[in-house]
Short mmCIF file of C-alpha atoms and ligand atoms in Angstrom, two decimals:
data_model
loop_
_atom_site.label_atom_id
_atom_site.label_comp_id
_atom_site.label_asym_id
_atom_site.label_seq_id
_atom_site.Cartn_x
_atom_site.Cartn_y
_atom_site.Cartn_z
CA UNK D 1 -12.83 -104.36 -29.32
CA UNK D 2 -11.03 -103.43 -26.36
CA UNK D 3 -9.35 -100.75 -28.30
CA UNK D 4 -12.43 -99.79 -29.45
CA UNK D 5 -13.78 -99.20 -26.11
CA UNK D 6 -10.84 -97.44 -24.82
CA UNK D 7 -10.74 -94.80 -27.95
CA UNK D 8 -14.30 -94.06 -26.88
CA UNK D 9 -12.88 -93.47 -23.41
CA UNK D 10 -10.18 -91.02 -24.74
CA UNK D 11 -12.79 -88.83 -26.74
CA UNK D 12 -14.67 -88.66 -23.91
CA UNK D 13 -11.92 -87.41 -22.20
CA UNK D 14 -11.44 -85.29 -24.76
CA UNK D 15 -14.41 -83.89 -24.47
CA UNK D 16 -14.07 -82.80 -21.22
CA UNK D 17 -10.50 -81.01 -22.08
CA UNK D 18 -11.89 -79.29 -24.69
CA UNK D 19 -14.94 -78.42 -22.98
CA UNK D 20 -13.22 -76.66 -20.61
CA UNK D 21 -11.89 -73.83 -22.89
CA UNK D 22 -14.78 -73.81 -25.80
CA UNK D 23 -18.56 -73.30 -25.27
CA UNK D 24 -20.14 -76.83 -25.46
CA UNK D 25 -22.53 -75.58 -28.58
CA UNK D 26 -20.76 -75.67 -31.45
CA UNK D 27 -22.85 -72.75 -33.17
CA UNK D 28 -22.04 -69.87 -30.38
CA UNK D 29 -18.86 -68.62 -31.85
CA UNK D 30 -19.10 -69.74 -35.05
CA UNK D 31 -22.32 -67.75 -35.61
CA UNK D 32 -22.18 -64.83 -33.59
CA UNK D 33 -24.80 -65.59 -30.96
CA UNK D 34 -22.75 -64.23 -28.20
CA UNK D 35 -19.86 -62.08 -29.50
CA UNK D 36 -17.28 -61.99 -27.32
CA UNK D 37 -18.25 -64.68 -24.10
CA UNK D 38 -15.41 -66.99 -25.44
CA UNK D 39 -12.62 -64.65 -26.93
CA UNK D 40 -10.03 -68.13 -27.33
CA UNK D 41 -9.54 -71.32 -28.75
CA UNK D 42 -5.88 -72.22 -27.90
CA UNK D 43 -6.64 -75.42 -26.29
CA UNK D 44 -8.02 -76.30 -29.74
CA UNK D 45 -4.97 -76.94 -31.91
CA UNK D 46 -3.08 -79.41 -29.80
CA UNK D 47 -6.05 -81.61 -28.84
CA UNK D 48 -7.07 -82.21 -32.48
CA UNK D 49 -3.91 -84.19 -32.67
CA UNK D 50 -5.43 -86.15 -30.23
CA UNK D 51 -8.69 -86.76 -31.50
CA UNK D 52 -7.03 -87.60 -34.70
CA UNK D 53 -4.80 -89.92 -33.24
CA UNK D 54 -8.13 -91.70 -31.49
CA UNK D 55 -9.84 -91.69 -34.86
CA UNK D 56 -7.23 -93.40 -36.80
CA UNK D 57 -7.30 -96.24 -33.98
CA UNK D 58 -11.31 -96.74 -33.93
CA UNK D 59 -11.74 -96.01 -37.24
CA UNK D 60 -11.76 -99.43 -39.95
CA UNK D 61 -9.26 -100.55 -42.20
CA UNK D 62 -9.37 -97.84 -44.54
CA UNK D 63 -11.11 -95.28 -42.90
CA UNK D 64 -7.86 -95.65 -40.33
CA UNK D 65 -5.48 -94.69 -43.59
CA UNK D 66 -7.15 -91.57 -44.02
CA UNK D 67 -7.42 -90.14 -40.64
CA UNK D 68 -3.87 -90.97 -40.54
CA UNK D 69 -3.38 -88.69 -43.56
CA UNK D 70 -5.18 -85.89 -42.01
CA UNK D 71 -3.02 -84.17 -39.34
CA UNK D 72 -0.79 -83.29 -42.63
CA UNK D 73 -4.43 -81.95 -43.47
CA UNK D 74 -5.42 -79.94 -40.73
CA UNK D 75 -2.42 -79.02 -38.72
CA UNK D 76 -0.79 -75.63 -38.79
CA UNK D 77 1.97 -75.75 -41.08
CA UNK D 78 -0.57 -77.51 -43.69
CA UNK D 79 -3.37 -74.73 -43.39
CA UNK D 80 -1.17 -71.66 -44.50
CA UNK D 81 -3.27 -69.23 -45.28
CA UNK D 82 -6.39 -70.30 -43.47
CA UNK D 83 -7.36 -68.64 -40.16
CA UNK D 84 -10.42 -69.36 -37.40
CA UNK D 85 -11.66 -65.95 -39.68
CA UNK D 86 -11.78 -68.19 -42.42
CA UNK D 87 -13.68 -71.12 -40.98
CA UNK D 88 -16.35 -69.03 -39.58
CA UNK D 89 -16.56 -67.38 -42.38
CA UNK D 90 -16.89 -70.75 -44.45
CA UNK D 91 -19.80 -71.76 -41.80
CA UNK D 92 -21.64 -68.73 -42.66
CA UNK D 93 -21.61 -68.43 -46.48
CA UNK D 94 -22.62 -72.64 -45.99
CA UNK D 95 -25.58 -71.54 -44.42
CA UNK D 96 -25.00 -74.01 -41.55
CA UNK D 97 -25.70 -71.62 -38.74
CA UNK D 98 -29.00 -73.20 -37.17
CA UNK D 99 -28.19 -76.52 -39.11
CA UNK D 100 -25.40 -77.77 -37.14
CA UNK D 101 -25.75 -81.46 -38.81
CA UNK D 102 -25.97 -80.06 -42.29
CA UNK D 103 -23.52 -82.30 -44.91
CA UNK D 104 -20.83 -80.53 -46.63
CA UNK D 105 -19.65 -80.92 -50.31
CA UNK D 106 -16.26 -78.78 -49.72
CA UNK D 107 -13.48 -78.33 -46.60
CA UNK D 108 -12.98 -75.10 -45.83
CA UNK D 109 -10.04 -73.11 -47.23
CA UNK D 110 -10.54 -76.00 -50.26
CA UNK D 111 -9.63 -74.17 -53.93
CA UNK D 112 -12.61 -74.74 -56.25
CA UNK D 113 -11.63 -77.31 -58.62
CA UNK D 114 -12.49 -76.60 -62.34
CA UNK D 115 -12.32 -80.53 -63.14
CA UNK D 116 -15.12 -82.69 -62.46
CA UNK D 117 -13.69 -86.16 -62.71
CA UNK D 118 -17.16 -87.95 -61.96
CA UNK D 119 -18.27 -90.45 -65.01
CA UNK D 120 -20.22 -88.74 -67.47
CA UNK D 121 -23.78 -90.08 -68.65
CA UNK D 122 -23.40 -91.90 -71.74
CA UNK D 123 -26.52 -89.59 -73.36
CA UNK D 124 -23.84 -86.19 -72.60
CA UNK D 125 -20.47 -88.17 -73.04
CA UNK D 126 -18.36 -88.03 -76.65
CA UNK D 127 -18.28 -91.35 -78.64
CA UNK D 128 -17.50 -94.50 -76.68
CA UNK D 129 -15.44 -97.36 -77.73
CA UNK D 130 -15.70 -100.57 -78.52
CA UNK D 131 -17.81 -100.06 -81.84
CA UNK D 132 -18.77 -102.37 -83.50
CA UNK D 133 -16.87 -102.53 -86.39
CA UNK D 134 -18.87 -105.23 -88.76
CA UNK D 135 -19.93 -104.01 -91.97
CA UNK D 136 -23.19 -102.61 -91.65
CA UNK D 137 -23.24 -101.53 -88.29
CA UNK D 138 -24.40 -98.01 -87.48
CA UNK D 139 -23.60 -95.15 -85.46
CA UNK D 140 -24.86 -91.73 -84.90
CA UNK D 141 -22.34 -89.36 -83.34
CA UNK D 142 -20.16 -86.95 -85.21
CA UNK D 143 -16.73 -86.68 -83.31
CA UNK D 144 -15.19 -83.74 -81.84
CA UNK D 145 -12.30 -85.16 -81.51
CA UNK D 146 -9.72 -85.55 -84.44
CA UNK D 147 -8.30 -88.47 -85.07
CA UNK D 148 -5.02 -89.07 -85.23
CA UNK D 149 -3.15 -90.81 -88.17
CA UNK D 150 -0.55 -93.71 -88.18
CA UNK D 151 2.10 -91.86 -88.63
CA UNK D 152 0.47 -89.63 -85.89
CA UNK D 153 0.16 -92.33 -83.58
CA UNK D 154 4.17 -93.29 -84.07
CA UNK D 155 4.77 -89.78 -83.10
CA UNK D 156 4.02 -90.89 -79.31
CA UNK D 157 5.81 -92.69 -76.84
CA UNK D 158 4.44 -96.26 -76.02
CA UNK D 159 3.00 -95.97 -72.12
CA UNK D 160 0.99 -99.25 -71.27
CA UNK D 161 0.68 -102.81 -73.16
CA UNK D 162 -2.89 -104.64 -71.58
CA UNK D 163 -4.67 -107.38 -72.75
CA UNK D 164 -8.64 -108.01 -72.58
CA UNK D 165 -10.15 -111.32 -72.21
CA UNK D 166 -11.82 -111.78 -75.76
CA UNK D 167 -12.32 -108.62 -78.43
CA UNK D 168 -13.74 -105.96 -76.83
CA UNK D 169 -14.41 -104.88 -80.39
CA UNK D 170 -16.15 -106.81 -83.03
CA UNK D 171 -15.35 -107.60 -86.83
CA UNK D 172 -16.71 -110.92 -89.19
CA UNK D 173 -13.48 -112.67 -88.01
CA UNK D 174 -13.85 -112.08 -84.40
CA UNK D 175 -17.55 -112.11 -83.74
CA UNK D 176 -18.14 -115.60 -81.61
CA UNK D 177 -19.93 -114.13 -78.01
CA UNK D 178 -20.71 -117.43 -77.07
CA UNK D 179 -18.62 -117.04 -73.84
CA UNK D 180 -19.95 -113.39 -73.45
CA UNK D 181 -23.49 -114.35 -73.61
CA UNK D 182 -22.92 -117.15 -71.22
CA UNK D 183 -21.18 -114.12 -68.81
CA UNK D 184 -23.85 -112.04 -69.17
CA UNK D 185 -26.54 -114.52 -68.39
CA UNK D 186 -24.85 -115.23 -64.99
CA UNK D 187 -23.89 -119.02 -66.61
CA UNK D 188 -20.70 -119.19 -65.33
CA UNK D 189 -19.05 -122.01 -67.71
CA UNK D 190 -15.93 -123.60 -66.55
CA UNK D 191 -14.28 -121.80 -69.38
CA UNK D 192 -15.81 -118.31 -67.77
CA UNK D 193 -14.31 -116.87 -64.88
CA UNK D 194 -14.42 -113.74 -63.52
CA UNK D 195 -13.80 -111.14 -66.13
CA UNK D 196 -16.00 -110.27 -68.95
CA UNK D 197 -15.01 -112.40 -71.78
CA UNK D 198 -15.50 -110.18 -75.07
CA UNK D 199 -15.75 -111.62 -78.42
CA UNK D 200 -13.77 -114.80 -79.68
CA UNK D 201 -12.10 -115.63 -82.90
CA UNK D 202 -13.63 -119.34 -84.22
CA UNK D 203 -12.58 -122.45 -82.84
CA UNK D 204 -14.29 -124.87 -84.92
CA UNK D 205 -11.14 -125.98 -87.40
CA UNK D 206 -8.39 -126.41 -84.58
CA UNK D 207 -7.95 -129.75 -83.93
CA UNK D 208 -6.97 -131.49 -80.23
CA UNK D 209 -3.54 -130.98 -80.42
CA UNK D 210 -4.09 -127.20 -81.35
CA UNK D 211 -6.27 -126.83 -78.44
CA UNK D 212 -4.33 -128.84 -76.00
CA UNK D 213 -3.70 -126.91 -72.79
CA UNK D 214 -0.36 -124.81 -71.71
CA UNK D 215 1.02 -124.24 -68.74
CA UNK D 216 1.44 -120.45 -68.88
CA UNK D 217 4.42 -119.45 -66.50
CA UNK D 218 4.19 -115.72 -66.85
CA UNK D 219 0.88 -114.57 -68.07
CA UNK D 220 -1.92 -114.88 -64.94
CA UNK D 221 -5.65 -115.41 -64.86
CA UNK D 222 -7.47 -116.35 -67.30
CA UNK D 223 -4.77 -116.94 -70.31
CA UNK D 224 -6.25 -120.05 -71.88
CA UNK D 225 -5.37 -121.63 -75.47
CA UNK D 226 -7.95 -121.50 -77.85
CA UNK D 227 -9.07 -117.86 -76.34
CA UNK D 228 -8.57 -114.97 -78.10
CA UNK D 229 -7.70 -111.86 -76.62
CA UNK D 230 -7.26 -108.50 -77.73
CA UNK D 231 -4.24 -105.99 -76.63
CA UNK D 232 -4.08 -102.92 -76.60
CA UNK D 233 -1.10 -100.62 -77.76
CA UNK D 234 -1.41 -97.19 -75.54
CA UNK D 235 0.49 -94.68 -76.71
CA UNK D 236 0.41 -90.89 -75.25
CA UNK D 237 1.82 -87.76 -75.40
CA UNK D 238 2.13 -87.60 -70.96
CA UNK D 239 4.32 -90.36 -71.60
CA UNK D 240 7.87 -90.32 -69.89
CA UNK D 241 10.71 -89.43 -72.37
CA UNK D 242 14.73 -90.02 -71.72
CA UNK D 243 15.45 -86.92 -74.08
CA UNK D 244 12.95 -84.23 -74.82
CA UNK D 245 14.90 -83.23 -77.30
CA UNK D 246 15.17 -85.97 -79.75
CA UNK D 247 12.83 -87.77 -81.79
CA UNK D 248 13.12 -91.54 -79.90
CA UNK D 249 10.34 -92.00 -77.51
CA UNK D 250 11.53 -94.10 -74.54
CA UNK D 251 8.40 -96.12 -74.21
CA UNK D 252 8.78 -97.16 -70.46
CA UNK D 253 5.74 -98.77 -69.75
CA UNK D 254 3.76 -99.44 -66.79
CA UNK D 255 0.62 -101.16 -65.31
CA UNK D 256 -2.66 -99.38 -65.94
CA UNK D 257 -3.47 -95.80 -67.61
CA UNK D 258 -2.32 -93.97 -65.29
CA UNK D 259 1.42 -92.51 -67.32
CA UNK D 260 -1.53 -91.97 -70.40
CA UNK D 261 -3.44 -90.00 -68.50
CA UNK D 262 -1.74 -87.97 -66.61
CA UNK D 263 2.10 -88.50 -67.16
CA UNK D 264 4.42 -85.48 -66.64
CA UNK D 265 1.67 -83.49 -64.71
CA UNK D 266 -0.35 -83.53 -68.35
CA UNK D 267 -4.13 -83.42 -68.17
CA UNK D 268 -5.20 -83.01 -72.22
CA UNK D 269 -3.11 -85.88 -73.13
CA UNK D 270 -3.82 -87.23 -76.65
CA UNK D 271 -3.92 -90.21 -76.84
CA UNK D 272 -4.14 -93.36 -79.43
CA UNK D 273 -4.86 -96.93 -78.67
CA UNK D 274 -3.79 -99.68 -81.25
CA UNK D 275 -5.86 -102.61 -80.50
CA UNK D 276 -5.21 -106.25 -82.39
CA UNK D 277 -6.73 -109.53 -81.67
CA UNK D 278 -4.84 -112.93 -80.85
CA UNK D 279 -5.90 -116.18 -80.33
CA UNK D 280 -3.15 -118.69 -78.74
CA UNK D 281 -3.15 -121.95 -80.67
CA UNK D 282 -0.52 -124.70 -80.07
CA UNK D 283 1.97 -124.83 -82.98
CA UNK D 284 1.07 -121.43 -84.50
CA UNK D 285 3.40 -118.70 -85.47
CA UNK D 286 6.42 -117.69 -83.19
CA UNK D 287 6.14 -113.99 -82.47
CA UNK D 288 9.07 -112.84 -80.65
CA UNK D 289 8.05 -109.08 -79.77
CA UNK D 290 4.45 -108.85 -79.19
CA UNK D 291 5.59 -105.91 -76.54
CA UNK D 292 6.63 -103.23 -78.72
CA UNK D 293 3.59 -102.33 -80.67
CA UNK D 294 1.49 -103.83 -83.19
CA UNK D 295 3.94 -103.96 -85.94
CA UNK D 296 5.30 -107.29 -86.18
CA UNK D 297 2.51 -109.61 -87.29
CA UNK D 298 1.22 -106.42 -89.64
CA UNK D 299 -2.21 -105.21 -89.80
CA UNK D 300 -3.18 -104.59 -93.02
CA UNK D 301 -6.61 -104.67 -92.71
CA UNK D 302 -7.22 -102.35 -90.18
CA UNK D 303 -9.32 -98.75 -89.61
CA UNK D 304 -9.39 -95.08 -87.49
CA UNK D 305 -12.17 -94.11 -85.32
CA UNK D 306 -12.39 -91.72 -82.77
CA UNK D 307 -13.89 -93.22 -79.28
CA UNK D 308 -12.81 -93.00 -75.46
CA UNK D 309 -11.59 -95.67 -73.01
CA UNK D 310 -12.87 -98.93 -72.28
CA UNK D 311 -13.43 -101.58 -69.75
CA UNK D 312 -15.98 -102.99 -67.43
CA UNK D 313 -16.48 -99.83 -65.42
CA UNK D 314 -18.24 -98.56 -68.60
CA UNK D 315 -21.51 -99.71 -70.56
CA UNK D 316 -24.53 -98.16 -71.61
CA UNK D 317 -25.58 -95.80 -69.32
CA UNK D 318 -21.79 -95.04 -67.67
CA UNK D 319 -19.81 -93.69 -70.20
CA UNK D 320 -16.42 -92.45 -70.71
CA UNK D 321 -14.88 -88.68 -70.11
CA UNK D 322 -11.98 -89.40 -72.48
CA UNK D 323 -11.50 -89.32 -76.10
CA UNK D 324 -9.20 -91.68 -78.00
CA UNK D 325 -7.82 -92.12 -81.52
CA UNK D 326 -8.18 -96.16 -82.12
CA UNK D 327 -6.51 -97.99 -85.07
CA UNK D 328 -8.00 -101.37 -84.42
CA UNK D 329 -6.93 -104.48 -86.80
CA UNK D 330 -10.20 -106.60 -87.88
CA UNK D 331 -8.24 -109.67 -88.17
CA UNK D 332 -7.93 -112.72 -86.16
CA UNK D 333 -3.73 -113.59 -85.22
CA UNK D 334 -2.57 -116.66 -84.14
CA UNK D 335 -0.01 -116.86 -81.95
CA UNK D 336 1.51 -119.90 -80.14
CA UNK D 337 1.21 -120.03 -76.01
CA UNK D 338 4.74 -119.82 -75.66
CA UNK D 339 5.11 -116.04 -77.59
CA UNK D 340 2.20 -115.38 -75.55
CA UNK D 341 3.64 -115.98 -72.56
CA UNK D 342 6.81 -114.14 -73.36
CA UNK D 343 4.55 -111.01 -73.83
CA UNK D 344 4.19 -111.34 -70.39
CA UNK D 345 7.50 -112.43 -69.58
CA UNK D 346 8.94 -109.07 -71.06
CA UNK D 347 5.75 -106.98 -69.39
CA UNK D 348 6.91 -108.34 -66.22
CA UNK D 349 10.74 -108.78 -66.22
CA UNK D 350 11.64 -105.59 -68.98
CA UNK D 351 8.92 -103.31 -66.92
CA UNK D 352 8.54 -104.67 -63.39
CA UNK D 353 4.58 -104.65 -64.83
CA UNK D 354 2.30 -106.93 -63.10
CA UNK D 355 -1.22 -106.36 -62.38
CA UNK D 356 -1.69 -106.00 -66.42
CA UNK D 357 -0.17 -109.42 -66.37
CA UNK D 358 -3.81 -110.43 -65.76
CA UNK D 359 -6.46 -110.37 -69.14
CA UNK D 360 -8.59 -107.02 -68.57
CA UNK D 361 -12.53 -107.47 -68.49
CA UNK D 362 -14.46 -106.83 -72.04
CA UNK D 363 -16.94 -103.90 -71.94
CA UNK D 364 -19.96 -104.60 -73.61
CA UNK D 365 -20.26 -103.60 -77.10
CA UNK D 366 -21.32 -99.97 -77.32
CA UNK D 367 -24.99 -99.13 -78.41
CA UNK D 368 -25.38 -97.06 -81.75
CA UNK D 369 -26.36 -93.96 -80.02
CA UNK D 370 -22.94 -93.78 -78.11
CA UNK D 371 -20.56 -94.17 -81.16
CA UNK D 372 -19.20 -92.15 -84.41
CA UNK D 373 -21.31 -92.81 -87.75
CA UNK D 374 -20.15 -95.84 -90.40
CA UNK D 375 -18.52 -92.63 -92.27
CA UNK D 376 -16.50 -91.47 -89.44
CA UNK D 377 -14.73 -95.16 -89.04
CA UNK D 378 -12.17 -95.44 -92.36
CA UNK D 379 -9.54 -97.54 -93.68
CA UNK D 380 -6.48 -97.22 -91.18
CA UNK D 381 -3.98 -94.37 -92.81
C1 NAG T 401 -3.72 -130.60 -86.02
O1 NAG T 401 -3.45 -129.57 -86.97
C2 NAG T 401 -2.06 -129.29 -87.12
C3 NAG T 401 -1.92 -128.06 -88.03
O2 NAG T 401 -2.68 -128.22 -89.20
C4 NAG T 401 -1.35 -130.52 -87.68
O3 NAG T 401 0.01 -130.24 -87.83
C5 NAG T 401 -1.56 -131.68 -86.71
O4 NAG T 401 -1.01 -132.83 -87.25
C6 NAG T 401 -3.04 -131.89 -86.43
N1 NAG T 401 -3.18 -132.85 -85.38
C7 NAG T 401 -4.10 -133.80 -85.40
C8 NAG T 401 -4.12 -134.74 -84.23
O5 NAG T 401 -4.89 -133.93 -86.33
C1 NAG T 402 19.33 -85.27 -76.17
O1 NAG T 402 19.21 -85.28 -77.58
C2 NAG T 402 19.88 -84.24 -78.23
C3 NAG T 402 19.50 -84.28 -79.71
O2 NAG T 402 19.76 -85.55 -80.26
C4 NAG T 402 21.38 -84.38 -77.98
O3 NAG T 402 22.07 -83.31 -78.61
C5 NAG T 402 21.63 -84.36 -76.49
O4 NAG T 402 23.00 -84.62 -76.23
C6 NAG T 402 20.79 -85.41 -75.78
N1 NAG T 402 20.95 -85.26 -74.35
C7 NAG T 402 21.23 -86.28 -73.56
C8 NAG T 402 21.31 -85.96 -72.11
O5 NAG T 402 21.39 -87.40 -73.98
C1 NAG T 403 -4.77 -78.33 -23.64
C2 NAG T 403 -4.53 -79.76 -23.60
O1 NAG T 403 -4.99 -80.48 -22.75
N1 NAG T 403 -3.77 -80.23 -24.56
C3 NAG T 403 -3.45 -81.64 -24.69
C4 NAG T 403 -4.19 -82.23 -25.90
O2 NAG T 403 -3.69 -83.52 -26.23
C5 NAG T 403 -2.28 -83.56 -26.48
C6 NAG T 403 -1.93 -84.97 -26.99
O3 NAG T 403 -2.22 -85.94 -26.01
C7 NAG T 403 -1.53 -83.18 -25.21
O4 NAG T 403 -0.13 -83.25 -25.44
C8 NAG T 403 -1.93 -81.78 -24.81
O5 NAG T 403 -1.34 -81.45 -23.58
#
């Protein structure tokens, strides 16, 4: 608080210094009131350090970070190109002359940028992921999007291995939302925590030594026997390569989407997501590379569909602005706790990976209107 109180003081004093060389209204020579009564502004430069230096000690936590970042912002050196010409200018055309409070959408001297990276609407976005990939279920969007094949798919390097908390898509063998319902209706079970649990693969023929509970060293959160979880195999063209010029993708992974997304400067990526579905039971099959894609357990009985990204920043009404090949196995895998953990093990220890150490949140399955028609989901080739 005291520092509080004595950054007001400075901008006060500020105030006065700068008051002293610029007209107190900050309209008069922006606007051309009085052309001429103040011909300079070289008091003006030096003091914004100043202020700047005030405002990132009064301003809160984060708030602080980016006031911090701005003398890079608004110095000289950083401003090449922009003159006081400019920024009058820039007040003009912004019609602010006469609305000296009036909120601005751009900085001056700011290029126009021709991506809008705001969520789209579902109702304008391209089809959404996860469908539901039951028998009968419908859709009714036609993709835009091709979608890539297998062999496609192999084609690109390996950039992220996550895991969500439950299938975030749905088939006859993983179609239990008991958990999910229980999320969604705010019951918070002991089993529930605090990601969106998607759909589960049945638990009704393990018996209470399958079940029994594991000590998971590696894996975080909620990593629970008897759950089911489904990962997700990200492979993309921005990904990182050793050697451009051979055909062995170096598949250095990292946390989150980011290397898919926009690895190697790349913004049209394409991108396909293999997605298979686990549940950890005690004594079940030893998998010893879960990492490395989705080829070790097989997945015969799997299909193609084009969709976009998931997760719980996305539902009904917030869609998704990408577009995403997914092969997605409809079976149910067990796996034992400890190859489970050692998924994580390698995540961590192979790929210094750690926040994806955690299960991701299941978005809620995607409403017919959002996703591709029955005929535009086929047999995994
Ligand atoms: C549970 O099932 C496993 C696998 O079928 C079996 O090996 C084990 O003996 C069973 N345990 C009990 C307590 O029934
Ligand atoms: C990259 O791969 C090409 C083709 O296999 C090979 O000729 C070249 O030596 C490799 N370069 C490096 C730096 O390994
Ligand atoms: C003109 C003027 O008073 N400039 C001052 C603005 O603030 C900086 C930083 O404290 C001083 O170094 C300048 O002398």
């Amino acid at each position: 608080m005291a520092r509080m109180i004595g950054s007001l003081l400075l901008l006060c004093g500020l105030q006065l210094v700068v008051g002293d060389v610029c007209p107190d209204d900050v309209e008069v020579d922006l606007c051309d009131t009085n052309p001429g009564e103040f011909s300079g502004s070289m008091g003006m430069t030096p003091n914004l350090t100043l202020l700047l230096i005030v405002l990132a000690f009064a301003l809160p936590g984060r708030a602080k970070s980016w006031a911090l970042l701005l003398p890079a912002v608004v110095l000289p050196s950083a401003v090449a190109g922009l003159s006081c010409g400019d920024v009058k200018e820039f007040y003009k055309t912004n019609q602010c002359c006469g609305s000296a409070t009036k909120e601005l959408g751009t900085y001056p001297g700011a290029p126009t940028c021709p991506y809008n990276f705001q969520k789209p609407a579902c109702s304008m976005a391209g089809p959404q992921t996860p469908r539901d990939l039951t028998a009968n279920a419908l859709g009714d969007k036609v993709p835009k999007a091709i979608t890539l094949t297998d062999a496609q798919a192999n084609s690109l390097p390996l950039v992220n291995v996550h895991f969500h908390l439950g299938a975030e898509h749905k088939s006859e063998a993983y179609s239990d939302g008991t958990d999910s319902d229980a999320f969604d209706a705010g019951r918070r079970l002991a089993t529930t925590g605090t990601v969106r649990p998607g759909w589960m693969c049945p638990t009704s023929s393990l018996n209470s030594t399958q079940l029994q509970a594991y000590t998971f060293q590696y894996c975080k959160g909620q990593v629970e026997v008897g759950k089911s979880y489904e990962i997700h195999y990200v492979h993309s063209s921005a990904g990182m390569d050793a050697n451009d010029t051979d055909d062995v993708n170096a598949d250095s992974l990292s946390d989150g989407l980011g290397g898919a997304a926009n690895g190697r400067g790349l913004l049209n990526p394409m991108i396909v997501v293999q997605g298979q579905i686990f549940q950890i039971v005690n004594g079940a099959a030893t998998v010893d590379d879960m990492l490395h894609g989705w080829t070790v357990v097989g997945h015969t009985d799997s299909v193609m569909y084009s969709g976009s990204t998931t997760g719980t920043s996305h539902d009904n009404s917030v869609c998704s602005p990408y577009a995403i090949t997914w092969h997605v196995d409809k079976a149910c895998h067990q796996v034992s706790p400890e190859s489970f953990d050692n998924l994580c093990k390698q995540m961590n220890e192979m790929y210094g990976m750690d926040s994806d150490l955690y299960p991701h949140g299941s978005r809620i399955l995607v409403d017919k209107q959002y996703v591709v028609k029955s005929e535009f989901v086929v047999p995994l080739s």
